[in-house]
Structures are given as C-alpha cells and as structure tokens.
PDB file of C-alpha atoms and ligand atoms in Angstrom:
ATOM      1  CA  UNK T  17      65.984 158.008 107.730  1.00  0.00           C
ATOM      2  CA  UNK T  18      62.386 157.031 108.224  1.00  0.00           C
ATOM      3  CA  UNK T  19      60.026 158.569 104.895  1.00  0.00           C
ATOM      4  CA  UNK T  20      56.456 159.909 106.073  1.00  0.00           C
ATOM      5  CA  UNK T  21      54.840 157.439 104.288  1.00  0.00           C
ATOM      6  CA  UNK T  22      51.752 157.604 106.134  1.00  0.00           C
ATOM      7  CA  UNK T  23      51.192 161.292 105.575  1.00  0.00           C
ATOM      8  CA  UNK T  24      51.755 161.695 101.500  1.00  0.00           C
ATOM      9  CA  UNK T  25      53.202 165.284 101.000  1.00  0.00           C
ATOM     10  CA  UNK T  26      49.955 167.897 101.030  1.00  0.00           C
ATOM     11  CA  UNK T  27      51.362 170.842  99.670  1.00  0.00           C
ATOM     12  CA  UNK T  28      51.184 173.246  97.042  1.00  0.00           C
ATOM     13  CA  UNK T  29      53.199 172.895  94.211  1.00  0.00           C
ATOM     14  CA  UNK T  30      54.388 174.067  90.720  1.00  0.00           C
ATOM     15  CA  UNK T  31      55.603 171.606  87.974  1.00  0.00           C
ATOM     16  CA  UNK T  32      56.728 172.698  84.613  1.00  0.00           C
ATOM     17  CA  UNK T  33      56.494 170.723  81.482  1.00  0.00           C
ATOM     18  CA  UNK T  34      53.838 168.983  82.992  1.00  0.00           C
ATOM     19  CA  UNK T  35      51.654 168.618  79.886  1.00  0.00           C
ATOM     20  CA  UNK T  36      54.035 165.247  78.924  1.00  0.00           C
ATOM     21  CA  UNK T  37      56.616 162.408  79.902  1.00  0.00           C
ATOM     22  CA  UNK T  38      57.489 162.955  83.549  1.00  0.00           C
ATOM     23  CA  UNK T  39      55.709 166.040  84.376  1.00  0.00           C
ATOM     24  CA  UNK T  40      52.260 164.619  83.342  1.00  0.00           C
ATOM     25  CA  UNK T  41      53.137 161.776  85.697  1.00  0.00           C
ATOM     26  CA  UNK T  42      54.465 163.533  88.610  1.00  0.00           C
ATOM     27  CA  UNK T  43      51.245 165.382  88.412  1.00  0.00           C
ATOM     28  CA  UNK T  44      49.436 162.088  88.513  1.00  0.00           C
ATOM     29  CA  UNK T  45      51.177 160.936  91.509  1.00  0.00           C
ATOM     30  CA  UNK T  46      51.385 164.663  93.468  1.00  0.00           C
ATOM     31  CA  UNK T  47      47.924 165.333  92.841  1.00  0.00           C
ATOM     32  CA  UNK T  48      46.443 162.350  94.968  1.00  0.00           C
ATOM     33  CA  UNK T  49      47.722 163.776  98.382  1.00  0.00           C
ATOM     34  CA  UNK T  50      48.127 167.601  97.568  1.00  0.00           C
ATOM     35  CA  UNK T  51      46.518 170.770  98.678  1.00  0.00           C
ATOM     36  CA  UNK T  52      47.120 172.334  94.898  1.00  0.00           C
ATOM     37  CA  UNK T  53      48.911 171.711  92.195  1.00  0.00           C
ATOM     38  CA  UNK T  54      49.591 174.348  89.616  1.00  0.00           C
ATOM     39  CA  UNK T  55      50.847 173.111  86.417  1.00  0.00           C
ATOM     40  CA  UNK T  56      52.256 175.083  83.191  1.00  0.00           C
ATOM     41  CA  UNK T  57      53.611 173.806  79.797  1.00  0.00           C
ATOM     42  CA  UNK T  58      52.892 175.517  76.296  1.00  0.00           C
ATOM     43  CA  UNK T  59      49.933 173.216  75.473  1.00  0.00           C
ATOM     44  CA  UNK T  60      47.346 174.023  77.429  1.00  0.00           C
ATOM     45  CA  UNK T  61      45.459 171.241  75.529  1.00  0.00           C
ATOM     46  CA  UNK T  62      47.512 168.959  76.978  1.00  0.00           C
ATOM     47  CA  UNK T  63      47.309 170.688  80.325  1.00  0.00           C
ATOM     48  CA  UNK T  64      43.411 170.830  80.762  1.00  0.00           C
ATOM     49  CA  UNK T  65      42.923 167.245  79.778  1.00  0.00           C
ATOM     50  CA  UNK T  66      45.824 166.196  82.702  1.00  0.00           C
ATOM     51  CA  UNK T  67      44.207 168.258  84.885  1.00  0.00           C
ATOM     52  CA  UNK T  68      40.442 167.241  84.211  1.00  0.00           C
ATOM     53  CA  UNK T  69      41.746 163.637  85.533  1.00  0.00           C
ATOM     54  CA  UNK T  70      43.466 165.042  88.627  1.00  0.00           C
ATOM     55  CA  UNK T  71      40.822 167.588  90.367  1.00  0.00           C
ATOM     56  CA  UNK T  72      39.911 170.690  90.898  1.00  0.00           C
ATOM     57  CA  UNK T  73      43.046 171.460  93.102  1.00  0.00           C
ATOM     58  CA  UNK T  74      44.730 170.958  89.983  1.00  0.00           C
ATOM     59  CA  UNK T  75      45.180 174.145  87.710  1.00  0.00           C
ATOM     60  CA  UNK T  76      46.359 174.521  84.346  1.00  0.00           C
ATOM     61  CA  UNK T  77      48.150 177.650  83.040  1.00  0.00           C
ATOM     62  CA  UNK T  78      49.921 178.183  79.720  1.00  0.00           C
ATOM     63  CA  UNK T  79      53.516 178.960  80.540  1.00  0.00           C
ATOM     64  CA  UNK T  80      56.524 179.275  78.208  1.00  0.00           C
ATOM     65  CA  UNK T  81      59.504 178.743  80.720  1.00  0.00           C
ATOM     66  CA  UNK T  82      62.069 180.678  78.852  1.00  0.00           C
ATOM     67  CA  UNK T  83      59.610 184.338  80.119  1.00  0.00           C
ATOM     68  CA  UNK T  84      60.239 184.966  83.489  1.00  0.00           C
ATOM     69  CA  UNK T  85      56.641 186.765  83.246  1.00  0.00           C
ATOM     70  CA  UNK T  86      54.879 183.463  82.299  1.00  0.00           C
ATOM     71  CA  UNK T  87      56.642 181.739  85.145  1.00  0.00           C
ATOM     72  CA  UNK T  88      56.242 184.405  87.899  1.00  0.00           C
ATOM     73  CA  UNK T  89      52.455 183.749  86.994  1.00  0.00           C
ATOM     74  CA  UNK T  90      52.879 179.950  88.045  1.00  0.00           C
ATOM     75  CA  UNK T  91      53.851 181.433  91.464  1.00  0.00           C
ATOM     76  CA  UNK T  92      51.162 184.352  91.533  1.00  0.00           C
ATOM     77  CA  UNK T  93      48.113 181.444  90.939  1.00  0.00           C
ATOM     78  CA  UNK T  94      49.713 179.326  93.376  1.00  0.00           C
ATOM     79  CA  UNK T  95      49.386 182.340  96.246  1.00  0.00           C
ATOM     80  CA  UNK T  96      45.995 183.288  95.219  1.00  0.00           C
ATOM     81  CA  UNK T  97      44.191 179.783  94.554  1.00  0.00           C
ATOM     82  CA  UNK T  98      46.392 178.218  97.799  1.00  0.00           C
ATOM     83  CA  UNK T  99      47.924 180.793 100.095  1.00  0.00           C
ATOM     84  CA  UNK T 100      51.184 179.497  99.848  1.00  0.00           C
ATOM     85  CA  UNK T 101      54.143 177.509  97.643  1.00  0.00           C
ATOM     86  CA  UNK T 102      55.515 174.310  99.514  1.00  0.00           C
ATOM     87  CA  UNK T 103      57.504 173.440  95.917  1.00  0.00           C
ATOM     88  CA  UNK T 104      58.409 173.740  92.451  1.00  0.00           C
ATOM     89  CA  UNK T 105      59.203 170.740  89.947  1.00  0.00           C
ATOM     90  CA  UNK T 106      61.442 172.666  87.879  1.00  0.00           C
ATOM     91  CA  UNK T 107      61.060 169.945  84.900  1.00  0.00           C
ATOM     92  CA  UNK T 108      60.676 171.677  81.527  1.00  0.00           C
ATOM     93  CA  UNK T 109      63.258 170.697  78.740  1.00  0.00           C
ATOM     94  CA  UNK T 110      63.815 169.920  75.537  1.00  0.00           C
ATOM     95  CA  UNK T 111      67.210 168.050  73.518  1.00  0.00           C
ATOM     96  CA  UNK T 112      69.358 169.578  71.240  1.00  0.00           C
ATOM     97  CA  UNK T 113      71.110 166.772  69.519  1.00  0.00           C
ATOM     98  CA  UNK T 114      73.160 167.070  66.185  1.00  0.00           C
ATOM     99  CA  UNK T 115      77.578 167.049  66.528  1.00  0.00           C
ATOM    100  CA  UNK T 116      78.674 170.836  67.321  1.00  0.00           C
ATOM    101  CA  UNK T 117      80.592 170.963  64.583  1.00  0.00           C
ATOM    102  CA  UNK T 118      76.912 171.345  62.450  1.00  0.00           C
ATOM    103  CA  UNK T 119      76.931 174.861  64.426  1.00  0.00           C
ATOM    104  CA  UNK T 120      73.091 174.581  65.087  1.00  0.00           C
ATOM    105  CA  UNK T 121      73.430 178.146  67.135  1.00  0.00           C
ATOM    106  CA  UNK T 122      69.190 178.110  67.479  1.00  0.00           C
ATOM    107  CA  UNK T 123      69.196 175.211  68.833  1.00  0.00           C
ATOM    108  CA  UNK T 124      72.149 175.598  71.098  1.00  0.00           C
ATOM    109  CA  UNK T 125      70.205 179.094  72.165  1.00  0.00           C
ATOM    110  CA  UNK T 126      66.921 177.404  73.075  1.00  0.00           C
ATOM    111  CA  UNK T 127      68.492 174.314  74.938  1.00  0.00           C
ATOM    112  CA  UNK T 128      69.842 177.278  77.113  1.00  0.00           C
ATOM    113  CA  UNK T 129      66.556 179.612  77.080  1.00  0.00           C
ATOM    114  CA  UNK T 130      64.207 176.772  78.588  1.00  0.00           C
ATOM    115  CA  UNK T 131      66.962 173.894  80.101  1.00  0.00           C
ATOM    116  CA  UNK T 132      69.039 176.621  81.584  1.00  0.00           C
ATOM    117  CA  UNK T 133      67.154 179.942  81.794  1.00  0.00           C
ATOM    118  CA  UNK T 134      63.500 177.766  82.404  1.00  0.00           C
ATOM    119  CA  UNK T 135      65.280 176.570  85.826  1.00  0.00           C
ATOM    120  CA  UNK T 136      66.546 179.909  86.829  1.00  0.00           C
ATOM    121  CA  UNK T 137      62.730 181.495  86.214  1.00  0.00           C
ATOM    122  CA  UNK T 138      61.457 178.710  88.150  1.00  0.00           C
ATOM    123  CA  UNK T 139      64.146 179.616  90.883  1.00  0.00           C
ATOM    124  CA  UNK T 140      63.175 183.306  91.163  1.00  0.00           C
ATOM    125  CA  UNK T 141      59.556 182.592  90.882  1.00  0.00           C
ATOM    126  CA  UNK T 142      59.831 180.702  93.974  1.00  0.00           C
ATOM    127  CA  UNK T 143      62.154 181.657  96.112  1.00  0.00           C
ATOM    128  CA  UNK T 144      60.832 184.557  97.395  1.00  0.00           C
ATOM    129  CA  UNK T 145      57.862 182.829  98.627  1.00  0.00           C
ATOM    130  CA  UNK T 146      59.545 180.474  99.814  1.00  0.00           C
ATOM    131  CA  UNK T 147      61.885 182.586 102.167  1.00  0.00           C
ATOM    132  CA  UNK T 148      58.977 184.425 103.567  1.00  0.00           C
ATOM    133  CA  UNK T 149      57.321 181.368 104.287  1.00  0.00           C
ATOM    134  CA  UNK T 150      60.740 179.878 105.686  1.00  0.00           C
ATOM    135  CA  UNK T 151      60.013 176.801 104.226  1.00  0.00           C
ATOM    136  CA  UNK T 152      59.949 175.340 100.894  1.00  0.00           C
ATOM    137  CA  UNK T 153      61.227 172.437  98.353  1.00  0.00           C
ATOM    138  CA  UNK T 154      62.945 173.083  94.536  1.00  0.00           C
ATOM    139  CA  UNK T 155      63.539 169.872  92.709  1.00  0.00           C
ATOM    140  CA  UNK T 156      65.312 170.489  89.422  1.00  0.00           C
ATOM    141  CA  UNK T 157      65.234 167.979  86.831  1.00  0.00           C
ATOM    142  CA  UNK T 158      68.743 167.799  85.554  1.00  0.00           C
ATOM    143  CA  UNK T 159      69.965 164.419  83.703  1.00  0.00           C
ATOM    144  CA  UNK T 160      72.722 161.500  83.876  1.00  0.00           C
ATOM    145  CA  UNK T 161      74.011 163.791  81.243  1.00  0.00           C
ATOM    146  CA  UNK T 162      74.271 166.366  83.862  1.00  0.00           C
ATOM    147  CA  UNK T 163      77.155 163.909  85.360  1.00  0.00           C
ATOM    148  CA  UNK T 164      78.621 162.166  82.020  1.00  0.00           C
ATOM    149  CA  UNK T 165      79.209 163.921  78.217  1.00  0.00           C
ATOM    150  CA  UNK T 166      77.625 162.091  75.240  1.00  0.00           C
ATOM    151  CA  UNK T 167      78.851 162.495  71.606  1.00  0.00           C
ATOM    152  CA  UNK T 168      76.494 164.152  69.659  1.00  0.00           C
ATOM    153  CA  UNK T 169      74.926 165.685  73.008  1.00  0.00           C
ATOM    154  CA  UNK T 170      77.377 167.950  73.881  1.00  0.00           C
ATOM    155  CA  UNK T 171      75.148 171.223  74.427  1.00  0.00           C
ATOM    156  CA  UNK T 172      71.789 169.109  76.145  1.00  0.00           C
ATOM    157  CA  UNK T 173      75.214 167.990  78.591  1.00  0.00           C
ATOM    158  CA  UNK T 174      76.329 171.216  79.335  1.00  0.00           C
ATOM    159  CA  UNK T 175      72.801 172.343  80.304  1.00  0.00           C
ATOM    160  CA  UNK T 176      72.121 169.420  82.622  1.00  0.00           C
ATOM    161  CA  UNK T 177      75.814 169.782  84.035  1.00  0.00           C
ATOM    162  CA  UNK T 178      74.615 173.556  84.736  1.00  0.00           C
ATOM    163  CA  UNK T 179      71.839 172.497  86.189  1.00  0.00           C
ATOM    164  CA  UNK T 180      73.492 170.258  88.527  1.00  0.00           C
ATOM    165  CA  UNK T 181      75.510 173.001  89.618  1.00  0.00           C
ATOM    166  CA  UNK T 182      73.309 175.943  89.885  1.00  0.00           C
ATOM    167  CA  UNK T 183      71.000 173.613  92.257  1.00  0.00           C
ATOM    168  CA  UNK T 184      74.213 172.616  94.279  1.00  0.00           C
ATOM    169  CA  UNK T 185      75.000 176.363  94.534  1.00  0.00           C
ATOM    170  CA  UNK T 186      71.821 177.056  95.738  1.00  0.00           C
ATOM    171  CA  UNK T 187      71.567 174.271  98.488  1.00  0.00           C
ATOM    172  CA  UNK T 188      75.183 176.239  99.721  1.00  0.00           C
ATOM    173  CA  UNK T 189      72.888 179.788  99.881  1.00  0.00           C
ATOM    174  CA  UNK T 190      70.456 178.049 101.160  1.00  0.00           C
ATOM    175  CA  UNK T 191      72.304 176.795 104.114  1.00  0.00           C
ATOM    176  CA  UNK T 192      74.075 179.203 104.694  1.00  0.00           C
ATOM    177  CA  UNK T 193      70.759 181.239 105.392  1.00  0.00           C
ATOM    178  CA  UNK T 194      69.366 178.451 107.537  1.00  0.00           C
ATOM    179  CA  UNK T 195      72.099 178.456 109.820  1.00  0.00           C
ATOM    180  CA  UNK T 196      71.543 182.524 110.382  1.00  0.00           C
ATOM    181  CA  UNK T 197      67.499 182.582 110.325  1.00  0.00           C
ATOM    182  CA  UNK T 198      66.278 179.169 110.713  1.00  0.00           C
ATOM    183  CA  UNK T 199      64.930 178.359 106.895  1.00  0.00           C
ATOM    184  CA  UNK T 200      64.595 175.156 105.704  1.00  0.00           C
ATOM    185  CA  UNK T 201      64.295 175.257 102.062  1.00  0.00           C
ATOM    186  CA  UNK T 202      65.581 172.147 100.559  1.00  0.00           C
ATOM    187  CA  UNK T 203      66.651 171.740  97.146  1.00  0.00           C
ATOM    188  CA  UNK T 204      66.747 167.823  95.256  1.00  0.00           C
ATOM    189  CA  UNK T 205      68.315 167.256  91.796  1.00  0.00           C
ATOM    190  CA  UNK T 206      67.061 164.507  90.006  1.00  0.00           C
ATOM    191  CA  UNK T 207      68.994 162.790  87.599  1.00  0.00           C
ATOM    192  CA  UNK T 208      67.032 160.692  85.504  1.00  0.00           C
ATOM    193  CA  UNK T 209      68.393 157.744  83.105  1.00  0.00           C
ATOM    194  CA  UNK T 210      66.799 157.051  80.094  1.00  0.00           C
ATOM    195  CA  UNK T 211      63.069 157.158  80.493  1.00  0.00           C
ATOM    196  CA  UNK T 212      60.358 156.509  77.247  1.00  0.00           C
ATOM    197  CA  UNK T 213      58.482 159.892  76.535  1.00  0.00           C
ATOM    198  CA  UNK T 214      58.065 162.432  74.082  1.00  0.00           C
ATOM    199  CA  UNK T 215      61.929 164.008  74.627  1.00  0.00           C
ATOM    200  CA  UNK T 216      63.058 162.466  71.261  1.00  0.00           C
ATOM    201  CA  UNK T 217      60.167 164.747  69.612  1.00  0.00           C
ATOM    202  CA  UNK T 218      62.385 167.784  70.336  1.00  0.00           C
ATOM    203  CA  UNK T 219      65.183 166.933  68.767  1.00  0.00           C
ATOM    204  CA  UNK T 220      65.600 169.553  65.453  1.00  0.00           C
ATOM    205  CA  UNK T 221      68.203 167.975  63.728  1.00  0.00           C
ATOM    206  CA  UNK T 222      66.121 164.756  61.624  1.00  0.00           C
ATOM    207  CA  UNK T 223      69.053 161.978  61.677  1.00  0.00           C
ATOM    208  CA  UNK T 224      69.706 162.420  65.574  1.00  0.00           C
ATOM    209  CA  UNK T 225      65.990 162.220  66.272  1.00  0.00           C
ATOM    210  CA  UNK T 226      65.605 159.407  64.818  1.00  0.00           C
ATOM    211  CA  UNK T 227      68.668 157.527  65.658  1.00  0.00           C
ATOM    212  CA  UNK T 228      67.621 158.780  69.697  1.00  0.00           C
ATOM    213  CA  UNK T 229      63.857 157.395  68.785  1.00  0.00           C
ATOM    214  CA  UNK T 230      65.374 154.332  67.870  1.00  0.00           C
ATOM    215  CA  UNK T 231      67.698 153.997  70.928  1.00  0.00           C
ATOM    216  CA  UNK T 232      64.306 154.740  72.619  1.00  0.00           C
ATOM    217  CA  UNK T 233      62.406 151.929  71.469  1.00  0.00           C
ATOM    218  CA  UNK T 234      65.240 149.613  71.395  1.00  0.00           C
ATOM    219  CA  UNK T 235      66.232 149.814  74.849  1.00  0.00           C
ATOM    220  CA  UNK T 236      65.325 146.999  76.944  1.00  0.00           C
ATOM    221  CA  UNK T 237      63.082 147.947  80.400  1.00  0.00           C
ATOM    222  CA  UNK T 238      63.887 151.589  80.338  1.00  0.00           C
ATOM    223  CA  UNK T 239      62.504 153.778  83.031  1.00  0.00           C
ATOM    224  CA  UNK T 240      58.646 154.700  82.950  1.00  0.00           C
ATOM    225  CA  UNK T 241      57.701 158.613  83.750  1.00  0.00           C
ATOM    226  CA  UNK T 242      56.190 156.877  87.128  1.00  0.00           C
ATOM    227  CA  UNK T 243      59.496 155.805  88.637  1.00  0.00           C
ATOM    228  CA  UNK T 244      60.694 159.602  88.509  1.00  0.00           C
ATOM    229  CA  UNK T 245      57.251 160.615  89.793  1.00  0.00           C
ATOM    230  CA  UNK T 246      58.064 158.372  92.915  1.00  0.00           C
ATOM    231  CA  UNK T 247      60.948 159.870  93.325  1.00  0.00           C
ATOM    232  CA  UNK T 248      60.101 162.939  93.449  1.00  0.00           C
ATOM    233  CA  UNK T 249      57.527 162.275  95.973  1.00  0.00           C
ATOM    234  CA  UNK T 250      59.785 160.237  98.050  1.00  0.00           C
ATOM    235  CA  UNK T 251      61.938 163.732  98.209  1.00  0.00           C
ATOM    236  CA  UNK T 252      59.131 165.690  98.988  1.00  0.00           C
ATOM    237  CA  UNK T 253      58.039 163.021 101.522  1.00  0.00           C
ATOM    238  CA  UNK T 254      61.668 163.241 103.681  1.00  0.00           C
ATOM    239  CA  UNK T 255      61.497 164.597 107.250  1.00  0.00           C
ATOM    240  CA  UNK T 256      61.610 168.026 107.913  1.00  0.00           C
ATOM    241  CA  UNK T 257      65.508 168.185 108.587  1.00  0.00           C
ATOM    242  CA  UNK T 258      66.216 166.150 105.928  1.00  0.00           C
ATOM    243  CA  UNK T 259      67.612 166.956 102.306  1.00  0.00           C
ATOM    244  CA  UNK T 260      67.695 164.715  99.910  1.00  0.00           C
ATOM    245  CA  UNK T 261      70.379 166.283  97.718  1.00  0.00           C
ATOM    246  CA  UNK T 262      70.727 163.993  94.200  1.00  0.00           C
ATOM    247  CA  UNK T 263      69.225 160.987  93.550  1.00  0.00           C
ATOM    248  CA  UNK T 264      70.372 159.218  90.218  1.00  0.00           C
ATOM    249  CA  UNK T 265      67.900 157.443  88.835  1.00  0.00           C
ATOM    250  CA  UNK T 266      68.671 154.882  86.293  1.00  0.00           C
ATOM    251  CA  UNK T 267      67.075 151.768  83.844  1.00  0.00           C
ATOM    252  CA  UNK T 268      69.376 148.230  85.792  1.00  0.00           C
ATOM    253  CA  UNK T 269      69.825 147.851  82.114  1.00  0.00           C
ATOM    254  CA  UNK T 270      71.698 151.112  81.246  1.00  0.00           C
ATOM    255  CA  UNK T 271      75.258 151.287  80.529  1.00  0.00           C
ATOM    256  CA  UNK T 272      76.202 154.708  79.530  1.00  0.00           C
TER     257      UNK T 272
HETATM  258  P1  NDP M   8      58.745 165.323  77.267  1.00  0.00           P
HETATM  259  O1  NDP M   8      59.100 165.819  75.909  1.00  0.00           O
HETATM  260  O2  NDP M   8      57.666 164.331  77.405  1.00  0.00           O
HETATM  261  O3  NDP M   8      58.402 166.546  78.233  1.00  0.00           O
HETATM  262  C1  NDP M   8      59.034 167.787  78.116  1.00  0.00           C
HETATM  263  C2  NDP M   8      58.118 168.819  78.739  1.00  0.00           C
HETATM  264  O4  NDP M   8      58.769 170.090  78.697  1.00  0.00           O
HETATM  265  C3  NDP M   8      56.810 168.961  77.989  1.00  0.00           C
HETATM  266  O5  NDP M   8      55.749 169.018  78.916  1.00  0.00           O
HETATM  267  C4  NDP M   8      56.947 170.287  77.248  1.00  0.00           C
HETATM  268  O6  NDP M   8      55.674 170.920  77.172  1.00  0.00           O
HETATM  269  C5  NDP M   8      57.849 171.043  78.224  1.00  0.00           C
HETATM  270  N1  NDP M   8      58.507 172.173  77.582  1.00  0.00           N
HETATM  271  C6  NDP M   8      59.403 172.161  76.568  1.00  0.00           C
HETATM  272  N2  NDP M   8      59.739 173.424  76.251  1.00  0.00           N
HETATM  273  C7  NDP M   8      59.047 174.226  77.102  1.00  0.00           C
HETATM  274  C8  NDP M   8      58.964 175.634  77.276  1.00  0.00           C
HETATM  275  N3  NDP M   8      59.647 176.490  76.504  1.00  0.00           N
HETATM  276  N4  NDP M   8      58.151 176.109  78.246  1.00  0.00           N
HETATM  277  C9  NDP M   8      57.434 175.265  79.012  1.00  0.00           C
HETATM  278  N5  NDP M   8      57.466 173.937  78.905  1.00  0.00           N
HETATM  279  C10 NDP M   8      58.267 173.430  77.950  1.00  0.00           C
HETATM  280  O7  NDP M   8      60.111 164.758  77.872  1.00  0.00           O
HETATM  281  P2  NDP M   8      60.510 164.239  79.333  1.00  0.00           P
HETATM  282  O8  NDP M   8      59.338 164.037  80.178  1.00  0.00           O
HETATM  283  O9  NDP M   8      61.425 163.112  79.091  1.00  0.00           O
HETATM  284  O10 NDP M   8      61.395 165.457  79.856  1.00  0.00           O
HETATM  285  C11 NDP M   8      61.205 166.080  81.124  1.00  0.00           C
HETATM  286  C12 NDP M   8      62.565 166.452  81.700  1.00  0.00           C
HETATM  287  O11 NDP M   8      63.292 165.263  81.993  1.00  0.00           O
HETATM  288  C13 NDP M   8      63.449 167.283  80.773  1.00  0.00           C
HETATM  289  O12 NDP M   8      64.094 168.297  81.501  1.00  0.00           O
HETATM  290  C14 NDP M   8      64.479 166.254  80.288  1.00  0.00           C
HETATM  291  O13 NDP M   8      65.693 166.861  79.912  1.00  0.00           O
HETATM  292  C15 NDP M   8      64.615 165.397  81.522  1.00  0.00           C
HETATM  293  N6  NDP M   8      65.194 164.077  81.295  1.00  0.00           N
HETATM  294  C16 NDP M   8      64.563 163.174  80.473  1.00  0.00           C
HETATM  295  C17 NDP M   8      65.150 161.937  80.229  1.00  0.00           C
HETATM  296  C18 NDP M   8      64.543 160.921  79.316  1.00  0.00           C
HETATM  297  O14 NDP M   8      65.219 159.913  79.022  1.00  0.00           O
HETATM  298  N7  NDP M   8      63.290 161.091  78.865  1.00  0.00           N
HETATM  299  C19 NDP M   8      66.423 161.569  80.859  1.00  0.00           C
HETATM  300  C20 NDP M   8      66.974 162.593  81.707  1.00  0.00           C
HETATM  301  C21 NDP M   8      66.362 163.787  81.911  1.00  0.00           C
HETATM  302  P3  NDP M   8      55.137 171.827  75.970  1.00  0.00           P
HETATM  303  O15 NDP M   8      55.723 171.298  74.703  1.00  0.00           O
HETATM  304  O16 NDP M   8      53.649 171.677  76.067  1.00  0.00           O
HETATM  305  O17 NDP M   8      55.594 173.214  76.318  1.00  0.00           O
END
C-alpha cells in the first residue's frame, strides 16, 4: 500500500472532544491540509482558542455528545460552511474508574451516554451524508481496553469493547452496501495505548484518579496526543480502495 503522502487529506471533517488531549491535536495536524474542520466539545473556551491557532476553516461549536441534537448540528455546520462531510473523528470520552462492586451507577450511566451513545450520535450524524455523497471516513476512538479488561476499569472496558464492535459492525453494513451501489465509506478504529492528557481529570471516584494520575506521570515515554493525530491522518491519507480497519497504537514501553 502506497499512502498519498504528497496530497495531505483536504476534506471536511468533524472531531469531537477536540477541545483537549488527542482531539486538540488531531485538529492541529488535520487543520494544515483541510478544506474545514468543524470541531465540538463542551468548552467552547477551549474550542475558540484551538481554533484561533488553526484558521478560519476551522469552526468551533459547543456540543455535548451524549444529545443527538448537539451532534446533528456538527453535521448541519459542516454542510452549510463546506458543502459536504469527508469524516468524523468520533473521539469524545471520559473514564469511569472505581471497582464495580462500589456500584457507582452515574458514573457507569455517563461512561455509556458519551463513550457509547457519543459514538452512535456521531454515527447517525454522519452517515447520511455520507451515503448521499457515496463517500466518506468514520474513525472511532475506542481503546487497548477495547481489546483487554483492566481491574478497576471494568465499565470504561466494556464501552471501548462496544466500540470496537459497533465500528466492526458497521464496516460489515458498509460493505455490504458497497458491493450493491458502489459506496466507499470506510470506517478505522483506533486503539490508543496510554497517552498523557487530561483523561485522568474525569475520573469521579478520588483514589482511582489519583492512583491513574500517578500511573500517568510515572510511565516512562508514553504516547503524546501527536502520535494518534498521525495516525489518524495516515488513515485518512490511504488510497481510495483502501480501509484501514484497526490500528493499535501503543507506548514500546507498555505492558498491559
Ligand atoms: P481528554 O480528557 O484530554 O479529552 C477528552 C475529550 O472529550 C475532551 O475534549 C472533552 O471535552 C471531551 N468530552 C468529554 N465528555 C464530553 C461530552 N459529553 N460531550 C462532548 N465532548 C466531551 O482525554 P483524551 O484525549 O485522552 O481522550 C480522547 C479519547 O481517547 C477518549 O475517547 C479516550 O477514551 C481515548 N483514549 C485515551 C487514552 C489515554 O491514555 N489518554 C488511551 C486510549 C483511549 P469537554 O470536557 O470540553 O466536553
């Protein structure tokens, strides 16, 4: 497989949780070659200062994944600032850590709402533009704990392993379609290792947060948001008849 190297993808895209950690920097990296770029998180604070760097082609828009409105809005801006939606960096997420057997239901609720339900608003946002257009690219952030189950992480697991299999269901419907009318929508999964941002900051429960904020400064040359940025382009950058289906991304240093 030969990448387009020369010709940087030049799209329009969506990217969710982009106001931090590997959103913010797949924004960085996108924005450089794109047509548009329309990017939603809940602080739009965060947003307009990312997007002040990037460009004009780069919009900010307040967007709570877990409403289907908020995220149908992504898509709407993307149609009337661009004219069309090449992909969606379905990214948004947060980590629910704590044993099960402290019965944290809210927290269990909202890992599902925006890890889970987030993706699937992304999905339907999309989609439909992206079948009309007959072309198109979802990437869904899912984890290495979309593959493996950590103690401690049992319901941030199951979210990643359903988003692992919701985006492998999709490539099937996706295919299937192709063969009958031609579309080539891809779908990527990305599952990243551990990688230093903010993520720790969402854990609820005090002792996991900062046992995980430890791990985090502890580790030894984990992943930086950029490498998952690159790898996100390098999916967006395949040929045309090319899928890149998973790509695990890990720190050479990490064991589990
Ligand atoms: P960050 O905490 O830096 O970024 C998380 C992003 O998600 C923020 O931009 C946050 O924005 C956004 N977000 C959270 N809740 C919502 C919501 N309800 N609606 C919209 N946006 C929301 O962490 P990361 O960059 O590390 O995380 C990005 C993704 O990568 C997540 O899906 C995470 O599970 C995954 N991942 C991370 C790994 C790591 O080691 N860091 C490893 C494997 C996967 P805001 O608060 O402004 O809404």
């Amino acid at each position: 497989m030969t990448q387009n190297c020369d010709m940087a993808w030049a799209g329009v895209g969506i990217i969710t949780g982009a106001s931090s950690g590997i959103g913010a920097a797949v924004v960085q990296k996108l924005s450089k070659s794109a047509k548009g770029l329309v990017i939603g998180a809940r602080r739009i604070d965060q947003l307009e200062s990312i997007a002040s760097q990037c460009g004009a082609h780069v919009i900010p828009v307040q967007c709570d994944v877990t409403k289907s409105e908020d995220v149908l809005n992504l898509a709407s801006v993307a149609m009337s600032e661009f004219g069309s939606l090449d992909a969606i960096v379905n990214n948004a997420g947060i980590l629910p850590m704590a044993s099960m057997t402290r019965c944290h239901l809210d927290d269990w609720h909202n890992a599902v709402d925006v890890n889970v339900k987030g993706v699937l608003n992304g999905i339907a946002a999309a989609l439909p533009h992206m079948l009309e257009q007959g072309t198109g690219h979802i990437i869904n952030i899912s984890s290495t704990a979309g593959r493996r189950v950590f103690a401690g992480a049992a319901v941030y697991c199951g979210t990643k392993h359903a988003v692992r299999a919701i985006s492998e269901g999709l490539q099937l419907d996706l295919s299937e379609r192709s063969m009958k009318d031609g579309n080539s929508i891809k779908v990527t999964t990305i599952l990243p290792g551990l990688v230093k941002t903010d993520l720790p900051s969402s854990v609820t429960h005090e002792p996991s947060r900062v046992h995980f904020q430890n791990q985090m400064e502890t580790f030894e040359h984990p992943l930086l948001p950029e490498d998952i940025a690159e790898s996100v382009a390098f999916a967006l950058n395949t040929p045309a008849h090319v899928e890149l289906g998973e790509l695990a991304v890990r720190p050479t240093t990490q064991n589990f």
